[in-house]
Short mmCIF file of C-alpha atoms in Angstrom, two decimals:
data_model
loop_
_atom_site.label_atom_id
_atom_site.label_comp_id
_atom_site.label_asym_id
_atom_site.label_seq_id
_atom_site.Cartn_x
_atom_site.Cartn_y
_atom_site.Cartn_z
CA MET A 19 123.93 106.62 106.51
CA LYS A 20 122.33 102.77 106.11
CA HIS A 21 120.67 101.83 103.33
CA ARG A 22 119.77 98.11 102.72
CA SER A 23 119.49 96.83 98.34
CA ARG A 24 117.17 93.98 97.82
CA ARG A 25 119.53 93.99 94.57
CA MET A 26 122.58 93.90 96.07
CA PRO A 27 124.42 89.93 96.07
CA ALA A 28 124.10 86.72 97.26
CA LEU A 29 123.17 86.53 101.09
CA VAL A 30 120.69 89.13 100.91
CA LEU A 31 116.67 88.47 102.61
CA LEU A 32 113.91 90.15 101.64
CA GLY A 33 116.26 93.90 100.91
CA ALA A 34 117.57 93.09 105.08
CA ILE A 35 121.97 93.45 103.97
CA VAL A 36 122.64 96.99 105.65
CA LEU A 37 125.13 98.66 103.41
CA VAL A 38 126.84 101.94 104.81
CA THR A 39 126.10 103.95 100.83
CA ALA A 40 129.11 106.40 100.48
CA VAL A 41 125.59 109.12 99.30
CA ALA A 42 126.42 111.13 96.35
CA GLY A 43 125.17 114.54 96.05
CA CYS A 44 120.55 114.84 96.11
CA SER A 45 118.94 118.03 94.55
CA SER A 46 114.82 118.75 94.83
CA SER A 47 112.17 115.87 93.78
CA LYS A 48 112.10 115.64 89.64
CA SER A 49 107.46 114.06 91.01
CA SER A 50 104.68 115.29 89.11
CA LYS A 51 102.46 116.75 91.44
CA SER A 52 100.63 113.81 93.23
CA SER A 53 97.21 112.83 93.83
CA PRO A 54 95.90 111.11 97.18
CA ASN A 55 97.20 108.33 99.09
CA LYS A 56 94.31 105.35 97.58
CA THR A 57 93.23 103.21 100.52
CA SER A 58 91.18 100.06 100.13
CA SER A 59 87.60 100.07 99.59
CA THR A 60 86.66 96.68 100.21
CA THR A 61 85.88 95.10 103.21
CA VAL A 62 88.75 92.20 103.41
CA SER A 63 87.73 88.87 105.95
CA SER A 64 89.62 88.67 109.51
CA ALA A 65 91.92 85.34 107.81
CA VAL A 66 92.89 88.10 104.89
CA SER A 67 93.35 90.62 107.89
CA GLN A 68 95.22 88.13 109.95
CA ALA A 69 97.82 87.18 106.65
CA CYS A 70 98.42 90.86 105.64
CA ASN A 71 98.81 91.54 108.96
CA ALA A 72 101.47 88.90 109.73
CA TRP A 73 103.27 88.82 106.05
CA ILE A 74 104.11 92.56 108.46
CA GLU A 75 105.38 90.61 110.39
CA VAL A 76 107.77 89.15 108.09
CA GLU A 77 109.00 92.78 106.28
CA LYS A 78 109.80 93.69 109.43
CA VAL A 79 111.80 90.90 110.69
CA ALA A 80 113.54 91.58 107.27
CA SER A 81 114.61 94.65 107.64
CA SER A 82 116.10 94.38 110.57
CA GLY A 83 118.93 92.69 108.51
CA PRO A 84 122.05 90.84 109.45
CA GLY A 85 125.55 91.61 110.28
CA GLY A 86 126.28 95.13 110.82
CA PRO A 87 126.51 98.71 108.82
CA ASP A 88 129.54 98.10 107.02
CA GLU A 89 129.88 94.45 106.11
CA GLN A 90 128.83 92.43 104.20
CA PRO A 91 127.13 89.44 106.30
CA ASP A 92 128.98 85.65 107.15
CA ALA A 93 127.55 82.22 106.18
CA ALA A 94 126.36 83.23 109.74
CA ALA A 95 124.82 85.51 110.68
CA VAL A 96 122.50 85.54 106.92
CA LYS A 97 121.67 81.70 108.58
CA ALA A 98 121.20 83.03 112.20
CA PHE A 99 119.34 85.13 110.34
CA ALA A 100 117.16 82.76 108.32
CA THR A 101 115.58 81.39 111.81
CA THR A 102 114.68 84.63 113.42
CA LEU A 103 113.23 85.29 109.97
CA ALA A 104 111.13 81.94 110.11
CA THR A 105 109.05 82.66 113.01
CA PRO A 106 107.73 85.45 111.40
CA VAL A 107 107.61 83.75 108.18
CA ASP A 108 105.85 80.43 109.83
CA ALA A 109 102.95 82.04 110.94
CA PHE A 110 102.54 84.60 106.95
CA THR A 111 102.69 80.79 105.54
CA GLY A 112 100.47 78.78 107.44
CA LEU A 113 97.83 82.23 107.62
CA ALA A 114 98.20 81.79 103.83
CA PRO A 115 94.97 82.47 101.12
CA ALA A 116 94.98 80.33 98.76
CA ALA A 117 96.27 82.56 96.08
CA VAL A 118 98.68 82.80 97.53
CA LYS A 119 100.23 79.62 99.30
CA ALA A 120 101.76 77.50 96.55
CA ASP A 121 104.24 81.12 96.93
CA ALA A 122 103.90 81.14 100.57
CA THR A 123 105.78 77.83 101.66
CA THR A 124 108.88 78.09 98.90
CA ILE A 125 109.86 81.43 100.28
CA GLN A 126 109.18 79.10 103.47
CA GLY A 127 111.17 76.27 102.24
CA ILE A 128 114.46 78.70 101.20
CA VAL A 129 114.46 80.46 104.41
CA HIS A 130 113.87 77.04 106.47
CA ALA A 131 117.45 75.51 104.59
CA ALA A 132 119.07 78.47 105.88
CA THR A 133 118.92 77.66 108.59
CA GLN A 134 120.51 75.19 108.74
CA GLY A 135 123.30 76.31 105.97
CA GLN A 136 122.29 75.11 102.57
CA ASN A 137 121.63 77.69 99.38
CA LEU A 138 122.02 80.50 101.10
CA ASP A 139 122.55 82.32 97.59
CA GLN A 140 119.33 81.73 97.15
CA LEU A 141 118.33 84.54 99.84
CA ASP A 142 119.36 86.33 97.49
CA PRO A 143 116.40 88.78 96.34
CA SER A 144 116.90 89.66 92.58
CA SER A 145 117.35 85.45 92.38
CA PRO A 146 114.51 83.56 90.53
CA ALA A 147 114.38 81.30 93.25
CA LEU A 148 112.76 84.11 95.78
CA ALA A 149 111.96 87.09 93.36
CA THR A 150 109.19 85.25 92.08
CA PRO A 151 107.09 83.93 94.99
CA LEU A 152 109.02 87.65 96.64
CA THR A 153 106.69 89.13 93.19
CA GLY A 154 103.77 87.17 93.90
CA VAL A 155 102.92 87.81 97.31
CA GLU A 156 103.45 91.68 97.32
CA LYS A 157 101.47 91.99 94.23
CA TRP A 158 98.80 89.21 96.41
CA VAL A 159 98.76 92.03 99.49
CA HIS A 160 98.43 95.03 97.36
CA THR A 161 96.13 94.49 95.99
CA ALA A 162 94.22 92.07 98.89
CA CYS A 163 95.07 94.11 102.46
CA PRO A 164 93.41 97.26 103.85
CA PHE A 165 96.85 99.20 103.91
CA THR A 166 97.58 102.37 102.33
CA LYS A 167 98.60 102.19 98.86
CA LEU A 168 100.94 103.32 96.72
CA ASN A 169 100.78 103.68 93.76
CA VAL A 170 104.35 105.31 92.53
CA GLN A 171 106.97 105.57 89.07
CA ALA A 172 109.77 105.75 88.50
CA VAL A 173 111.47 108.15 85.85
CA ASP A 174 114.39 109.39 84.49
CA TYR A 175 115.37 110.19 86.89
CA GLY A 176 112.81 111.56 89.91
CA TYR A 177 109.35 109.92 90.77
CA LYS A 178 105.80 110.69 89.61
CA GLY A 179 103.59 109.94 93.15
CA LEU A 180 104.55 109.76 96.01
CA PRO A 181 102.22 112.36 97.58
CA ALA A 182 103.57 115.35 99.54
CA THR A 183 102.20 113.68 102.59
CA VAL A 184 101.74 109.69 103.70
CA ARG A 185 98.36 108.86 106.25
CA ALA A 186 100.03 106.98 108.72
CA GLY A 187 100.29 102.97 109.55
CA LYS A 188 100.68 100.44 107.56
CA VAL A 189 101.28 100.63 103.40
CA SER A 190 101.79 99.26 99.91
CA LEU A 191 103.88 100.35 97.83
CA GLU A 192 104.34 99.69 93.97
CA LEU A 193 106.97 101.01 91.99
CA THR A 194 106.33 100.93 88.63
CA ASN A 195 108.98 100.97 86.41
CA THR A 196 108.70 104.04 82.75
CA ALA A 197 112.42 104.70 83.25
CA MET A 198 113.91 104.91 79.42
CA ASP A 199 116.56 101.56 80.17
CA GLU A 200 117.54 102.60 84.15
CA GLU A 201 116.88 99.77 86.73
CA HIS A 202 116.19 102.38 89.69
CA GLU A 203 114.66 102.19 93.88
CA LEU A 204 112.81 104.07 96.02
CA SER A 205 115.27 103.94 99.31
CA ILE A 206 112.98 105.33 102.37
CA LEU A 207 114.45 107.69 104.64
CA ARG A 208 112.37 108.68 108.43
CA ILE A 209 114.99 111.29 110.21
CA LYS A 210 114.81 110.15 113.86
CA ASP A 211 113.44 112.33 116.01
CA GLY A 212 114.33 114.52 117.66
CA SER A 213 117.82 115.74 115.03
CA ASP A 214 118.12 118.91 114.36
CA VAL A 215 118.63 118.41 110.28
CA THR A 216 115.31 119.05 109.04
CA SER A 217 114.20 116.71 105.45
CA ASP A 218 115.64 120.26 103.22
CA GLU A 219 118.15 120.13 104.71
CA LEU A 220 119.56 116.76 104.10
CA VAL A 221 118.02 117.00 100.92
CA LYS A 222 120.55 120.46 100.71
CA ALA A 223 123.30 118.72 102.55
CA LEU A 224 123.25 115.53 100.01
CA VAL A 225 123.85 117.92 97.11
CA SER A 226 126.05 119.56 97.58
CA ASP A 227 128.17 117.14 99.98
CA PRO A 228 127.13 113.38 99.85
CA ASN A 229 130.72 112.53 101.83
CA GLY A 230 130.18 115.14 103.76
CA ALA A 231 126.70 114.80 103.50
CA GLU A 232 127.12 110.54 105.54
CA GLN A 233 129.16 112.11 107.66
CA LYS A 234 127.21 114.55 108.38
CA TYR A 235 123.67 113.86 109.29
CA GLY A 236 124.47 109.25 108.86
CA ASP A 237 122.86 109.36 112.51
CA LYS A 238 120.30 111.47 112.08
CA VAL A 239 118.60 108.60 109.71
CA ASP A 240 117.21 105.35 109.99
CA PHE A 241 116.39 103.02 106.77
CA VAL A 242 112.98 102.10 107.06
CA ALA A 243 111.77 100.26 103.70
CA ASP A 244 112.95 99.30 99.82
CA VAL A 245 111.94 98.24 96.61
CA SER A 246 113.39 98.45 93.23
CA ALA A 247 111.84 98.00 89.42
CA ALA A 248 113.90 96.72 86.13
CA HIS A 249 113.03 98.93 83.28
CA ASP A 250 109.55 98.59 82.28
CA LYS A 251 108.72 96.09 85.52
CA THR A 252 106.93 96.76 88.59
CA ASN A 253 108.10 95.64 92.43
CA TYR A 254 106.43 95.15 95.05
CA THR A 255 107.33 96.37 99.32
CA THR A 256 105.04 96.65 102.39
CA THR A 257 106.20 98.25 105.76
CA ASP A 258 104.60 99.91 108.38
CA LEU A 259 105.15 104.48 108.84
CA THR A 260 104.79 106.26 111.73
CA PRO A 261 104.91 109.74 111.69
CA GLY A 262 107.97 112.23 111.31
CA ASP A 263 109.66 113.56 107.93
CA TYR A 264 111.16 111.03 105.07
CA VAL A 265 113.37 111.22 102.09
CA ALA A 266 112.78 108.48 98.74
CA VAL A 267 116.18 107.71 96.84
CA CYS A 268 117.47 105.70 94.54
CA PHE A 269 121.31 104.51 95.24
CA LEU A 270 121.58 102.61 92.38
CA PRO A 271 124.01 103.76 89.97
CA LEU A 272 124.10 105.37 86.25
CA HIS A 273 123.51 102.93 84.23
CA GLY A 274 124.67 100.03 86.40
CA GLN A 275 128.20 101.19 86.73
CA GLU A 276 129.95 99.73 89.59
CA ASN A 277 131.46 103.21 90.28
CA GLY A 278 129.07 104.96 88.53
CA ALA A 279 126.98 108.36 90.76
CA PRO A 280 123.75 107.49 91.87
CA HIS A 281 120.22 107.84 90.47
CA VAL A 282 120.43 110.69 92.72
CA SER A 283 123.40 113.26 92.06
CA LYS A 284 120.59 113.37 89.08
CA GLY A 285 117.62 114.11 90.50
CA MET A 286 116.05 111.65 92.39
CA ILE A 287 115.40 111.41 95.61
CA GLN A 288 111.87 113.32 96.93
CA ALA A 289 110.85 114.23 100.46
CA PHE A 290 107.36 113.12 102.33
CA LYS A 291 105.50 113.63 105.95
CA VAL A 292 103.75 111.06 107.40
CA ALA A 293 101.03 112.21 109.23
#
């Protein structure tokens, strides 16, 4: 089961590293009754709409990631990835409004430096060099773009505000961590079309036998997007969701311990549909 986390070691760009996770046990969500999807009621200009769509293209390329599914990408892989990413980043920077032009330009500079093999450590979105402008752009997207807006709270250990059904299309997700002290993430996994497993079955399998579920269902699930937030912080991600069955899950280890059980083992997972 492929999982990419924005809070991984260096040589990760915009949440794009591939991590094959020995997915730990899960249980049903602790989320509260959710409110309907929020959509923008503001009429946006053509220029803003173009910038919003350009950012979606950045996220699409970023989600593909450098390297293979079970390896840390080396410098050459990251350099090649940055070269591919430079095209949509350049397009967004050219369209970015004044409110985020400086942040877009900073991201562009980091990407272009990486195409030359320079400052690859800055491609880690947990580093301030990238994290700060990235959050600035994604907060603007969440506020200004006419996408479905999901405002989700991460708690110990579950999600609040994630609807049972999400409207298909472009989605901006805001994750606010209101937990006592744990960092949390929301990774979105989609069950592949035609797979002989339901989201409920997947959740139950992950609960009872995480390693077995990884082997049995790993090729039946696609990684879609990921966002994480430290205690009392808010972060964002943007994605384009197609109809189907999904799960939102936190794979971060308990109390940040390297070999700690993932938060899903405490019930931090929720199935939802996109229609």
